[in-house]
XYZ file of C-alpha atoms in Angstrom:
774
model
C -8.975 0.721 30.060
C -6.354 2.531 32.097
C -7.416 5.588 34.093
C -4.001 7.117 34.741
C -3.493 10.750 33.703
C 0.167 9.982 32.906
C 1.165 10.692 29.298
C 2.222 7.564 27.407
C 4.452 8.004 24.398
C 3.339 6.080 21.358
C 3.683 5.921 17.580
C 1.603 5.118 14.532
C 2.097 4.987 10.790
C 0.637 8.493 10.638
C 2.456 10.128 13.525
C 4.043 10.005 16.957
C 1.911 11.127 19.882
C 1.182 10.874 23.571
C -1.954 9.270 24.989
C -3.594 9.821 28.344
C -6.943 9.137 29.923
C -9.118 11.988 31.113
C -12.523 11.131 32.607
C -12.614 7.788 30.747
C -11.812 9.584 27.487
C -8.622 8.896 25.562
C -6.824 12.139 24.730
C -4.382 12.005 21.805
C -1.750 14.763 21.586
C 0.553 14.926 18.528
C 4.311 14.868 19.014
C 5.466 18.408 19.781
C 8.208 18.227 17.157
C 5.819 17.506 14.285
C 5.313 20.669 12.188
C 2.206 19.341 10.410
C 0.499 16.578 12.451
C -1.891 14.260 10.679
C -5.602 14.374 11.565
C -5.578 10.570 11.254
C -4.332 10.498 14.853
C -7.887 11.215 15.974
C -9.052 7.892 14.547
C -7.517 6.253 17.600
C -9.487 8.248 20.171
C -12.680 6.166 19.974
C -11.307 2.898 18.595
C -10.331 0.912 21.689
C -13.836 -0.069 22.815
C -15.764 0.316 19.563
C -18.538 -2.199 18.884
C -16.578 -3.438 15.863
C -13.856 -4.868 18.143
C -13.568 -8.657 18.486
C -13.968 -9.631 22.128
C -13.035 -13.318 22.142
C -12.045 -16.292 19.968
C -14.720 -17.291 17.465
C -15.251 -20.152 15.043
C -17.433 -20.135 11.963
C -20.436 -22.372 12.514
C -20.162 -24.270 9.222
C -16.497 -25.092 9.854
C -17.215 -26.136 13.439
C -20.065 -28.461 12.514
C -18.810 -29.904 9.224
C -15.054 -29.650 9.579
C -12.471 -28.150 7.237
C -13.194 -27.903 3.542
C -14.427 -25.608 0.780
C -17.593 -23.788 1.842
C -19.615 -21.199 -0.045
C -21.106 -19.834 3.182
C -17.947 -17.917 4.065
C -18.826 -14.271 4.480
C -22.448 -14.982 5.465
C -22.191 -17.584 8.228
C -22.797 -17.330 11.956
C -20.057 -17.532 14.583
C -19.695 -19.521 17.782
C -17.611 -18.375 20.757
C -14.619 -20.477 21.826
C -12.464 -20.458 24.915
C -8.808 -19.687 24.323
C -7.723 -23.264 25.197
C -10.116 -24.740 22.645
C -9.135 -22.130 20.041
C -5.465 -22.993 20.508
C -6.277 -26.700 20.282
C -8.236 -26.336 17.048
C -5.682 -24.074 15.351
C -2.743 -26.299 16.324
C -4.562 -29.430 15.218
C -5.499 -27.941 11.850
C -1.948 -26.765 11.205
C -0.665 -30.237 12.022
C -3.292 -31.873 9.800
C -2.589 -29.747 6.733
C 1.181 -29.818 7.136
C 1.109 -33.560 7.807
C -1.074 -34.440 4.831
C 0.037 -31.878 2.245
C 3.191 -30.311 3.663
C 3.911 -26.636 4.450
C 3.620 -25.857 0.741
C -0.171 -26.127 1.240
C -0.112 -23.211 3.718
C -0.172 -19.588 2.600
C 1.231 -16.944 4.970
C -0.967 -14.176 3.711
C -0.224 -11.319 6.040
C 0.558 -8.055 4.328
C 1.941 -5.749 7.035
C 0.904 -2.189 7.993
C -0.906 -3.337 11.148
C 1.368 -1.458 13.552
C 4.228 1.006 13.530
C 5.854 -1.200 16.175
C 8.901 -3.081 14.941
C 8.376 -6.122 17.193
C 4.594 -6.552 17.025
C 4.771 -6.321 13.233
C 2.084 -8.830 12.355
C 3.610 -9.936 9.069
C 6.952 -10.678 10.740
C 5.224 -12.504 13.597
C 3.161 -14.850 11.426
C 6.028 -15.571 9.045
C 8.417 -16.282 11.932
C 5.815 -18.583 13.455
C 5.267 -20.568 10.243
C 9.000 -20.824 9.576
C 10.032 -21.922 13.070
C 7.140 -24.308 13.750
C 6.302 -25.812 10.343
C 9.451 -25.216 8.324
C 7.986 -22.651 5.966
C 4.989 -21.532 3.923
C 4.032 -20.223 0.495
C 4.814 -16.521 0.444
C 3.902 -13.487 -1.605
C 6.319 -10.967 -3.095
C 6.085 -7.229 -3.804
C 3.163 -5.037 -2.781
C -0.196 -3.796 -3.987
C 1.194 -0.249 -3.884
C 4.233 -0.788 -6.120
C 3.945 -4.236 -7.663
C 4.798 -3.103 -11.192
C 7.569 -0.641 -10.402
C 9.364 -2.889 -7.918
C 9.907 -5.451 -10.713
C 10.609 -2.986 -13.510
C 13.017 -0.561 -11.838
C 15.849 -3.077 -11.172
C 15.948 -3.828 -14.896
C 16.245 -0.185 -15.965
C 17.922 1.766 -13.146
C 18.131 0.035 -9.741
C 16.304 -1.333 -6.716
C 13.093 0.494 -5.826
C 14.281 1.171 -2.273
C 17.388 2.920 -3.555
C 15.420 4.961 -6.095
C 12.440 5.840 -3.878
C 13.677 5.756 -0.278
C 17.165 7.091 -1.013
C 16.136 9.308 -3.873
C 16.327 13.077 -3.889
C 15.449 14.812 -0.606
C 12.704 17.369 -0.142
C 15.317 19.687 1.315
C 17.280 19.537 -1.945
C 14.123 20.176 -3.967
C 13.333 23.232 -1.854
C 16.795 24.614 -2.609
C 17.443 23.719 -6.249
C 14.475 22.486 -8.313
C 13.139 24.912 -10.918
C 10.345 22.773 -12.391
C 8.736 19.757 -10.787
C 6.449 17.860 -13.109
C 4.500 15.280 -11.145
C 2.693 12.574 -13.073
C -0.005 11.495 -10.614
C 0.576 14.497 -8.370
C 2.024 14.958 -4.881
C -1.021 14.428 -2.680
C -0.186 15.122 0.973
C -2.817 12.588 2.065
C -0.374 9.924 0.844
C 2.834 11.306 2.343
C 1.266 11.723 5.786
C 1.758 7.980 6.374
C 4.834 5.760 6.481
C 5.422 2.216 7.657
C 7.196 2.048 11.001
C 6.490 5.561 12.165
C 6.234 9.144 11.035
C 7.229 11.673 13.684
C 7.736 14.714 11.433
C 5.520 15.702 8.497
C 7.751 18.091 6.560
C 6.522 17.823 2.955
C 4.132 20.773 3.120
C 6.840 23.067 4.450
C 9.427 22.101 1.838
C 6.906 22.472 -0.992
C 6.048 25.932 0.321
C 9.751 26.862 0.464
C 10.303 25.735 -3.123
C 7.283 27.652 -4.395
C 8.317 30.826 -2.556
C 11.754 30.548 -4.145
C 10.082 30.432 -7.557
C 9.903 26.733 -8.385
C 7.107 25.759 -10.759
C 4.948 22.757 -9.833
C 2.930 21.003 -12.530
C 0.550 18.226 -11.507
C -0.543 15.913 -14.309
C -3.613 14.198 -12.875
C -7.378 13.853 -13.293
C -7.677 15.320 -9.762
C -6.738 18.859 -8.774
C -6.474 17.711 -5.150
C -3.349 15.711 -6.031
C -1.302 18.909 -5.621
C -1.269 20.844 -2.312
C -2.224 24.508 -2.282
C 1.241 25.414 -0.963
C 2.731 24.471 -4.344
C 0.879 27.359 -6.035
C 1.097 25.074 -9.010
C -0.639 24.287 -12.257
C -3.150 21.489 -12.615
C -2.954 19.745 -15.988
C -6.010 17.449 -16.177
C -5.355 14.197 -18.031
C -7.518 11.196 -18.813
C -6.749 8.378 -16.366
C -4.131 5.913 -17.522
C -2.836 7.934 -20.489
C 0.361 9.428 -19.044
C 2.525 7.173 -21.220
C 1.062 8.696 -24.371
C 1.670 12.212 -23.068
C 5.319 11.511 -22.227
C 5.943 9.940 -25.626
C 4.615 13.130 -27.239
C 6.850 15.269 -25.025
C 9.845 13.163 -26.061
C 8.880 13.595 -29.711
C 8.939 17.379 -29.304
C 12.215 17.378 -27.380
C 13.908 15.160 -29.976
C 12.596 17.067 -32.997
C 13.672 20.444 -31.599
C 17.005 19.074 -30.411
C 16.108 20.010 -26.833
C 17.541 16.734 -25.577
C 20.861 16.339 -23.780
C 22.533 14.165 -26.398
C 25.762 13.897 -24.453
C 23.982 12.581 -21.366
C 22.015 10.057 -23.404
C 25.180 8.818 -25.121
C 27.277 8.421 -21.971
C 24.754 7.354 -19.364
C 21.985 5.502 -21.240
C 21.416 2.653 -23.668
C 18.616 2.329 -26.208
C 17.654 5.935 -26.968
C 17.822 5.344 -30.722
C 15.381 2.421 -30.513
C 12.855 4.522 -28.625
C 13.213 7.462 -31.022
C 12.535 5.112 -33.937
C 9.331 3.999 -32.191
C 8.262 7.580 -31.434
C 8.829 8.662 -35.028
C 6.934 5.669 -36.386
C 9.830 4.146 -38.312
C 8.506 0.614 -37.744
C 4.713 0.908 -37.850
C 4.134 4.321 -39.449
C 2.478 5.814 -36.357
C 4.114 9.054 -35.274
C 3.722 9.559 -31.503
C 3.565 13.356 -31.560
C 1.370 15.894 -29.795
C -1.389 15.602 -32.398
C -1.475 11.837 -31.816
C -1.442 12.122 -28.014
C -4.008 14.925 -27.667
C -7.181 12.858 -28.274
C -5.807 10.031 -26.117
C -4.929 12.240 -23.139
C -7.599 14.909 -23.427
C -4.886 17.599 -23.478
C -4.720 19.960 -26.478
C -1.687 19.536 -28.721
C -0.737 23.191 -28.195
C -0.624 22.655 -24.421
C 1.585 19.575 -24.850
C 3.900 21.678 -26.998
C 3.991 24.444 -24.380
C 4.695 21.905 -21.648
C 7.780 20.683 -23.489
C 8.971 24.277 -23.710
C 8.481 24.696 -19.940
C 10.874 21.797 -19.334
C 13.598 22.839 -21.775
C 16.685 24.410 -20.240
C 15.475 24.188 -16.635
C 16.489 22.158 -13.571
C 13.657 19.619 -13.756
C 12.508 16.968 -11.310
C 10.252 14.306 -12.859
C 8.120 12.368 -10.381
C 5.862 9.417 -11.085
C 3.309 8.422 -8.433
C 2.505 4.893 -7.323
C -0.978 5.410 -8.756
C 0.171 5.339 -12.377
C 1.594 1.829 -12.122
C -1.491 0.484 -10.278
C -3.222 0.180 -13.652
C -3.076 -1.821 -16.845
C 0.407 -1.564 -18.374
C 1.509 0.345 -15.294
C 5.179 -0.293 -16.067
C 5.087 2.065 -19.054
C 4.662 5.491 -17.378
C 7.233 4.540 -14.716
C 9.741 3.730 -17.453
C 8.884 6.778 -19.532
C 9.192 9.140 -16.572
C 12.800 8.003 -16.230
C 13.363 8.419 -19.969
C 11.972 11.972 -19.853
C 14.369 12.902 -17.044
C 17.261 11.319 -18.948
C 16.393 13.058 -22.223
C 16.567 16.355 -20.326
C 19.945 15.332 -18.869
C 18.749 15.721 -15.293
C 19.531 12.516 -13.295
C 22.191 13.099 -10.658
C 21.928 16.906 -10.619
C 21.002 18.717 -7.365
C 17.226 19.095 -7.415
C 16.968 17.468 -10.825
C 16.297 14.020 -12.215
C 13.848 11.249 -11.509
C 12.061 10.655 -8.218
C 9.871 7.596 -8.410
C 6.952 7.716 -5.903
C 8.017 10.969 -4.239
C 4.988 12.020 -2.205
C 3.563 8.491 -2.136
C 4.856 7.750 1.379
C 6.283 9.797 4.216
C 9.518 7.780 3.945
C 10.417 9.282 0.604
C 12.395 12.500 0.358
C 13.767 12.144 3.903
C 17.285 11.644 5.243
C 18.327 8.187 6.459
C 19.326 7.183 9.947
C 22.930 6.070 10.293
C 21.653 2.872 11.913
C 18.178 1.410 11.411
C 16.278 -0.283 14.213
C 16.533 -4.055 13.680
C 13.613 -6.071 12.351
C 12.326 -9.176 14.093
C 14.109 -12.141 12.451
C 11.617 -14.242 10.491
C 13.686 -17.423 10.344
C 14.342 -19.577 7.310
C 11.529 -20.438 4.927
C 12.131 -23.944 3.631
C 9.443 -23.599 0.942
C 10.535 -21.921 -2.286
C 7.059 -21.230 -3.645
C 5.636 -17.752 -4.058
C 3.142 -15.614 -5.921
C 3.076 -11.916 -6.771
C 0.957 -10.547 -3.940
C -1.934 -9.351 -6.112
C -2.438 -12.796 -7.635
C -3.879 -14.430 -4.510
C -7.343 -15.060 -6.018
C -5.759 -16.563 -9.139
C -3.731 -18.891 -6.918
C -6.754 -20.129 -4.978
C -9.017 -20.441 -8.028
C -6.456 -22.031 -10.361
C -4.167 -24.374 -8.412
C -1.654 -26.147 -10.605
C -1.981 -23.665 -13.476
C 1.107 -22.060 -14.948
C 1.806 -18.329 -14.992
C 4.693 -16.068 -15.979
C 6.444 -13.501 -13.829
C 9.611 -11.491 -14.460
C 10.992 -13.951 -16.978
C 10.112 -17.052 -14.973
C 7.567 -19.774 -15.671
C 5.863 -20.666 -12.385
C 2.930 -22.776 -11.176
C 0.236 -21.810 -8.701
C 0.449 -24.021 -5.590
C -2.503 -25.885 -4.107
C -3.306 -24.063 -0.868
C -5.408 -25.738 1.825
C -4.921 -23.274 4.687
C -4.281 -19.524 4.765
C -3.061 -17.771 7.893
C -3.680 -14.032 7.992
C -2.620 -11.534 10.645
C -2.538 -7.766 10.289
C -4.091 -7.469 6.861
C -7.443 -7.034 5.148
C -7.425 -8.299 1.545
C -11.089 -7.305 1.236
C -9.707 -3.791 1.286
C -6.758 -3.946 -1.078
C -7.707 -6.698 -3.518
C -9.885 -6.272 -6.605
C -13.216 -7.802 -7.727
C -14.362 -8.744 -4.234
C -16.987 -11.241 -5.409
C -14.210 -13.146 -7.166
C -12.020 -12.886 -4.069
C -14.835 -14.333 -1.936
C -15.183 -17.263 -4.330
C -11.442 -17.812 -4.054
C -11.469 -17.862 -0.248
C -14.365 -20.313 -0.328
C -12.005 -22.857 -1.941
C -9.829 -23.104 1.177
C -10.101 -25.828 3.778
C -9.401 -23.298 6.517
C -8.809 -19.581 6.898
C -7.353 -18.441 10.237
C -7.286 -14.738 11.032
C -5.889 -12.627 13.877
C -7.776 -9.355 13.913
C -8.656 -6.455 16.196
C -12.059 -5.825 14.628
C -14.678 -7.426 12.417
C -13.261 -6.541 9.016
C -14.604 -8.308 5.947
C -11.601 -10.632 6.059
C -12.436 -11.622 9.635
C -16.048 -12.232 8.552
C -14.806 -14.763 5.983
C -12.522 -16.595 8.410
C -13.113 -20.024 9.938
C -11.256 -19.256 13.149
C -10.952 -15.658 14.379
C -8.497 -14.865 17.168
C -8.910 -11.424 18.812
C -5.720 -9.362 18.620
C -4.733 -6.335 20.636
C -4.556 -2.874 19.165
C -1.249 -1.078 19.299
C -2.253 1.036 22.344
C -2.907 -2.163 24.288
C 0.691 -3.445 24.186
C 4.312 -2.326 24.312
C 6.542 -1.861 21.294
C 9.123 0.402 19.667
C 8.217 2.613 16.729
C 10.847 3.586 14.218
C 11.667 3.783 10.526
C 14.969 4.077 8.623
C 14.012 7.634 7.591
C 12.564 8.795 10.923
C 15.125 10.419 13.185
C 13.043 9.754 16.293
C 12.721 6.340 17.907
C 9.573 6.102 20.036
C 8.834 3.895 23.034
C 5.289 2.719 22.373
C 4.111 2.495 25.957
C 0.925 0.602 26.763
C -1.934 3.043 27.284
C -4.913 0.699 27.704
C -5.730 -2.786 28.891
C -6.640 -5.252 26.126
C -10.240 -5.247 24.940
C -12.173 -8.317 26.059
C -9.966 -11.397 25.759
C -7.684 -9.936 23.073
C -4.038 -11.032 23.073
C -1.067 -9.808 21.079
C 0.129 -11.907 18.141
C 3.316 -12.896 19.942
C 1.411 -14.323 22.897
C -0.905 -16.254 20.562
C 1.951 -17.680 18.503
C 3.968 -18.527 21.596
C 1.178 -20.745 22.925
C 0.595 -22.325 19.511
C 4.325 -22.980 19.154
C 4.337 -24.629 22.586
C 1.512 -26.949 21.543
C 3.415 -27.779 18.367
C 6.576 -28.515 20.341
C 8.514 -25.552 18.923
C 8.218 -22.838 21.579
C 11.972 -22.446 22.103
C 12.575 -22.032 18.372
C 9.895 -19.357 18.133
C 10.575 -17.337 21.291
C 14.302 -17.984 21.790
C 13.402 -17.843 25.463
C 12.390 -14.178 25.410
C 9.256 -12.403 26.538
C 7.933 -9.520 24.440
C 9.632 -6.961 26.697
C 12.894 -8.918 26.514
C 12.703 -8.912 22.711
C 12.321 -5.122 22.754
C 15.388 -4.770 24.952
C 17.312 -7.250 22.767
C 16.535 -5.425 19.512
C 17.261 -2.042 21.089
C 20.627 -3.297 22.305
C 21.528 -4.468 18.805
C 20.889 -0.947 17.509
C 22.835 0.520 20.436
C 25.872 -1.626 19.665
C 25.839 -0.691 15.991
C 25.710 2.990 16.948
C 28.570 2.477 19.380
C 30.653 1.193 16.451
C 30.113 4.641 14.922
C 31.123 6.358 18.179
C 27.528 7.339 18.899
C 26.347 6.846 22.455
C 22.675 6.364 23.332
C 21.118 5.499 26.701
C 20.395 1.962 27.803
C 16.989 0.413 27.205
C 15.578 1.218 30.637
C 16.470 4.893 30.290
C 15.101 5.068 26.755
C 11.856 3.458 27.865
C 11.444 5.952 30.666
C 12.170 9.022 28.548
C 9.963 7.712 25.715
C 11.711 9.171 22.684
C 15.236 9.169 21.297
C 16.752 11.263 18.515
C 19.047 9.316 16.201
C 21.889 10.571 13.972
C 21.246 10.723 10.232
C 23.196 10.750 6.969
C 22.351 13.237 4.240
C 22.919 10.998 1.234
C 19.737 11.363 -0.776
C 20.192 10.522 -4.442
C 23.507 8.830 -3.746
C 23.171 6.204 -6.501
C 22.539 8.610 -9.373
C 24.867 11.304 -8.063
C 27.775 8.879 -7.922
C 26.810 7.464 -11.311
C 26.770 10.894 -12.926
C 30.134 11.822 -11.434
C 31.851 8.669 -12.727
C 29.707 6.102 -14.583
C 32.651 3.781 -15.139
C 33.598 3.548 -11.463
C 30.019 3.780 -10.187
C 27.856 1.879 -12.681
C 24.177 1.314 -12.059
C 23.103 -2.201 -10.995
C 21.613 -2.893 -14.438
C 22.968 -5.333 -17.059
C 24.573 -2.470 -18.978
C 25.539 -0.463 -15.908
C 23.560 2.421 -17.417
C 19.983 3.717 -17.559
C 18.217 1.236 -19.816
C 15.854 3.025 -22.168
C 15.885 -0.286 -24.025
C 16.245 -3.431 -21.908
C 17.581 -6.462 -23.714
C 16.600 -8.559 -20.699
C 12.945 -7.515 -20.840
C 12.914 -7.830 -24.614
C 14.197 -11.380 -24.212
C 11.164 -12.326 -22.141
C 8.988 -11.841 -25.215
C 6.042 -10.223 -23.437
C 3.681 -8.466 -25.833
C 2.294 -6.444 -22.904
C 5.748 -5.216 -21.816
C 8.271 -5.100 -24.677
C 11.938 -4.099 -24.554
C 11.374 -0.339 -24.499
C 8.458 1.710 -23.153
C 5.417 2.041 -25.411
C 1.809 3.153 -25.422
C -0.568 0.208 -25.027
C -4.317 0.688 -25.154
C -5.978 -0.614 -21.948
C -8.857 -3.064 -22.184
C -10.795 -0.953 -19.690
C -11.873 2.270 -21.365
C -15.213 4.080 -21.305
C -17.951 2.977 -23.670
C -21.685 3.474 -24.069
C -22.526 1.093 -21.208
C -19.824 2.383 -18.860
C -19.089 5.998 -19.846
C -17.056 7.019 -16.776
C -13.578 6.318 -15.546
C -13.532 5.428 -11.858
C -10.400 6.326 -9.901
C -10.084 4.178 -6.761
C -7.301 6.092 -5.045
C -5.957 6.212 -1.491
C -8.211 7.784 1.161
C -7.387 10.962 3.058
C -9.283 9.972 6.225
C -7.456 6.735 7.181
C -4.552 4.516 6.210
C -5.931 1.980 3.750
C -8.915 0.470 5.643
C -7.416 0.782 9.125
C -9.716 2.252 11.755
C -12.449 2.998 9.252
C -14.685 3.196 12.327
C -12.406 5.861 13.869
C -13.952 9.226 14.549
C -12.002 11.123 11.881
C -12.754 8.551 9.195
C -16.450 8.515 10.091
C -16.552 12.333 10.100
C -15.436 12.351 6.460
C -18.332 10.152 5.343
C -21.859 11.399 4.692
C -24.854 9.479 5.940
C -22.428 6.732 6.906
C -21.327 6.270 3.292
C -18.073 7.033 1.542
C -18.064 10.164 -0.623
C -17.772 9.954 -4.412
C -16.673 13.034 -6.385
C -17.842 13.964 -9.875
C -17.574 17.017 -12.107
C -20.399 19.638 -12.138
C -21.035 19.152 -15.872
C -21.527 15.420 -15.393
C -23.640 15.925 -12.280
C -25.899 18.420 -14.049
C -26.447 16.061 -16.963
C -27.277 13.157 -14.617
C -29.469 15.192 -12.273
C -27.150 14.593 -9.298
C -26.518 17.085 -6.501
C -24.161 17.006 -3.527
C -25.550 14.689 -0.844
C -27.464 12.407 -3.213
C -26.872 8.678 -2.897
C -25.407 7.494 -6.192
C -24.770 4.042 -7.566
C -21.672 3.072 -9.493
C -22.239 -0.030 -11.621
C -20.343 -2.370 -13.906
C -20.356 -6.088 -14.664
C -18.740 -6.968 -11.336
C -21.210 -5.288 -9.009
C -22.695 -2.085 -7.629
C -21.422 0.408 -5.070
C -23.465 3.052 -3.275
C -21.841 6.305 -2.172
C -22.706 9.883 -1.300
C -22.180 12.342 -4.143
C -19.893 15.348 -3.921
C -20.069 17.694 -6.912
C -16.665 19.307 -7.403
C -14.859 21.256 -10.107
C -11.600 19.724 -8.816
C -12.159 16.580 -10.874
C -12.144 16.502 -14.666
C -15.299 15.635 -16.640
C -15.857 11.983 -17.456
C -14.177 10.837 -14.245
C -15.554 9.864 -10.842
C -13.392 9.305 -7.775
C -14.155 6.994 -4.860
C -11.327 6.242 -2.418
C -10.483 2.768 -1.228
C -10.738 1.672 2.385
C -14.455 1.792 3.175
C -15.133 -1.592 4.769
C -16.927 -3.977 2.433
C -20.646 -4.086 3.353
C -22.579 -6.225 0.844
C -26.367 -6.307 1.002
C -26.140 -10.004 0.055
C -22.668 -11.410 0.853
C -23.265 -14.421 -1.420
C -24.302 -12.445 -4.505
C -22.363 -13.019 -7.702
C -22.609 -9.285 -8.397
C -22.749 -7.775 -4.919
C -24.091 -4.381 -3.877
C -21.848 -2.647 -1.339
C -23.941 -0.084 0.531
C -20.916 1.511 2.217
C -18.763 2.490 -0.766
C -15.928 -0.001 -1.355
C -14.753 0.570 -4.954
C -12.966 -2.779 -5.140
C -16.333 -4.388 -5.775
C -15.910 -2.821 -9.226
C -12.188 -2.979 -10.009
C -10.768 -5.643 -12.303
C -8.570 -8.423 -10.933
C -5.833 -8.656 -13.559
C -2.080 -8.161 -13.515
C -0.495 -4.989 -14.837
C 1.532 -7.082 -17.290
C 3.262 -10.438 -17.676
C 6.451 -8.846 -16.338
C 5.318 -7.914 -12.836
C 1.742 -9.190 -12.401
C 1.174 -6.090 -10.255
C -2.122 -4.729 -8.968
C -4.213 -2.914 -11.585
C -6.849 -1.597 -9.182
C -6.482 2.175 -9.596
C -8.722 2.594 -12.630
C -11.866 0.946 -13.945
C -14.975 2.025 -15.862
C -18.530 2.385 -14.567
C -21.895 3.924 -15.214
C -23.168 6.376 -12.645
C -26.683 7.307 -11.637
C -28.726 8.676 -8.814
C -29.983 5.858 -6.577
C -33.748 5.445 -6.845
C -35.730 4.722 -3.695
C -34.586 4.424 -0.114
C -30.955 3.427 0.171
C -30.188 0.461 2.451
C -28.703 1.316 5.828
C -24.954 0.832 6.302
C -24.343 -1.960 8.833
C -20.684 -2.670 8.358
C -19.540 -1.906 11.909
C -22.064 -4.237 13.549
C -20.530 -7.570 14.613
C -21.706 -10.732 12.810
C -24.362 -12.952 14.353
C -23.023 -15.029 17.249
C -24.890 -18.220 18.186
C -24.610 -20.893 20.835
C -22.963 -24.173 20.004
C -25.241 -27.017 19.037
C -24.931 -29.955 21.443
C -23.847 -32.373 18.720
C -20.891 -30.188 17.761
C -19.498 -29.750 21.263
C -16.792 -32.352 20.837
C -16.135 -31.734 17.116
């Protein structure tokens, strides 16, 4: 560690800060310009030298002794220490073997991002650049676990997700103009406190407070009261998980029947309203989708649905749909219907009105954009045109050569021999972890760069220790963050850890491609190069910023911004002929001929209500909501002091309603077990009236800690809900992640609960003499 008392500027996905050492203790101080700093910053204070850190290169014993190949021991094997030279030799040789025998199309570049706010040491960019420049390419993934359904759907019906979400309406505009904000899935501040690339100012709470003080009405439609901040002074409308589509269809029925729709807007700016109205009124199948129909589905009385429609009529309304709604079976439907509701009310393009997909889901959304974004590290050209939707990784590994459909295309799963992961933990964000383990066991080789012993690292064949962000230099910045931050090194690397760039540089040298990978630049020279590119683009706009050396010394730089939130829909509303939407019709597509032409029964040409296969029954009477945690970003720094402080007895906390708890004999602090056909999860109970009856909530991100790693139906003693979630696509259209909702039975754990051991490193053993030259 460093012992200097000098303040080092730095950045993270959850905030900018300064770091300094005081008596061998790392002191984290939030950026002075942040009005609402995130407590997640304190997760970094104890992380640098935690026992969960990986100190040196390691190789899985079974892989070392028997060579590459499928192996069911992954996740339960011992590890052997390697020197860096031998680790480099083995990784380079295995890459050459697989690429030579099967080609780069047998290599999956699995990294998912989020590992660092730094724009250069962005692990996903580093590993993809390495595979492109040294091997000529790799099999890639597309979309994200967070927005896999919406990112495919939205371009068909309105426009690119980045335009709709990142350049959608601003919080400032909402504070000034919105009269009613109805939020399907809520506006949880735990989600908007993080943003990829940096988050120097947390302003959501303040803008929500301003809007409420002005008289705006906030309505949160969610099973969880906590999905709306107290500053909204809003109304919680509890709804059964996964039934928002039915509720919106009923609202549209009321609006249409009472002629509360904006017929002129629908006629000029939309296509397909008549087809949807025919469906709502039951013209084809005889089923009227009215409030009486929706009430038993949603758990909301018909009279309240009727009153809700009246609350929206004649007001400046903002309709928001959270990421969470589309992370479920048929997740495309509520996203589509939220847009239709805004259109039926004639709101898109009005100040403070319209449709704001995912507002509140990330700190990026609702912000102004920088005039010039900081450049990304070029990833090079991928010569392999094979990909999968990101959430279908287990399907790919378990079913090579099988066909699947995606967004109108007929594709085939590739045969993957080697996966290279850096900066990601699929045993956090993927579903049905026993199935995922079986999938990883099919690989010849799994190589992982990691800072700590996550479950993914524990399944790897070769583990290379990576530096944490505080142990290297970088630049933190995001297109919607007006401050660029010099991420100055605040600590020496732990053990033998190296940054990804240093690791890939040496591997590229051994593969004869160092010049292609590095372009002759050191890490510091890359930072200066990227900064200069931004500087030159600003100069073209007559904006002067200091040179790199001055910026690095001062530590932070304010950048000019544009105030163009909602530009797509505003321009479209002003002149739809001159500014058409980037859809086939140029309009909002309530009916999509393109989607209809795909012929998908699980995602037809207009939005519908489709019954999910996962719904409570006698064996599994509870919905489980596996939502984002408030104590960490995904699974990052789960061992950090703030994350640990929000557990109880070392276990993640599971919330349930007092009526359910009373019936089951459960009190706050009890260890409970959540069970379904995929496994069992132990957690600490929290009895709370802020969750509706029939629902339990357990956040994602607790590191996977199975009692028996090889069990077909594992027991996670720490509280990872993805043991229980179902690994299926949202629909044939997007094949997105459906991990938000599943069903379980709940009970008080009988006997003494097993001790959580997830942060203890795996067993390390000495090399057997016969394997020394393997």
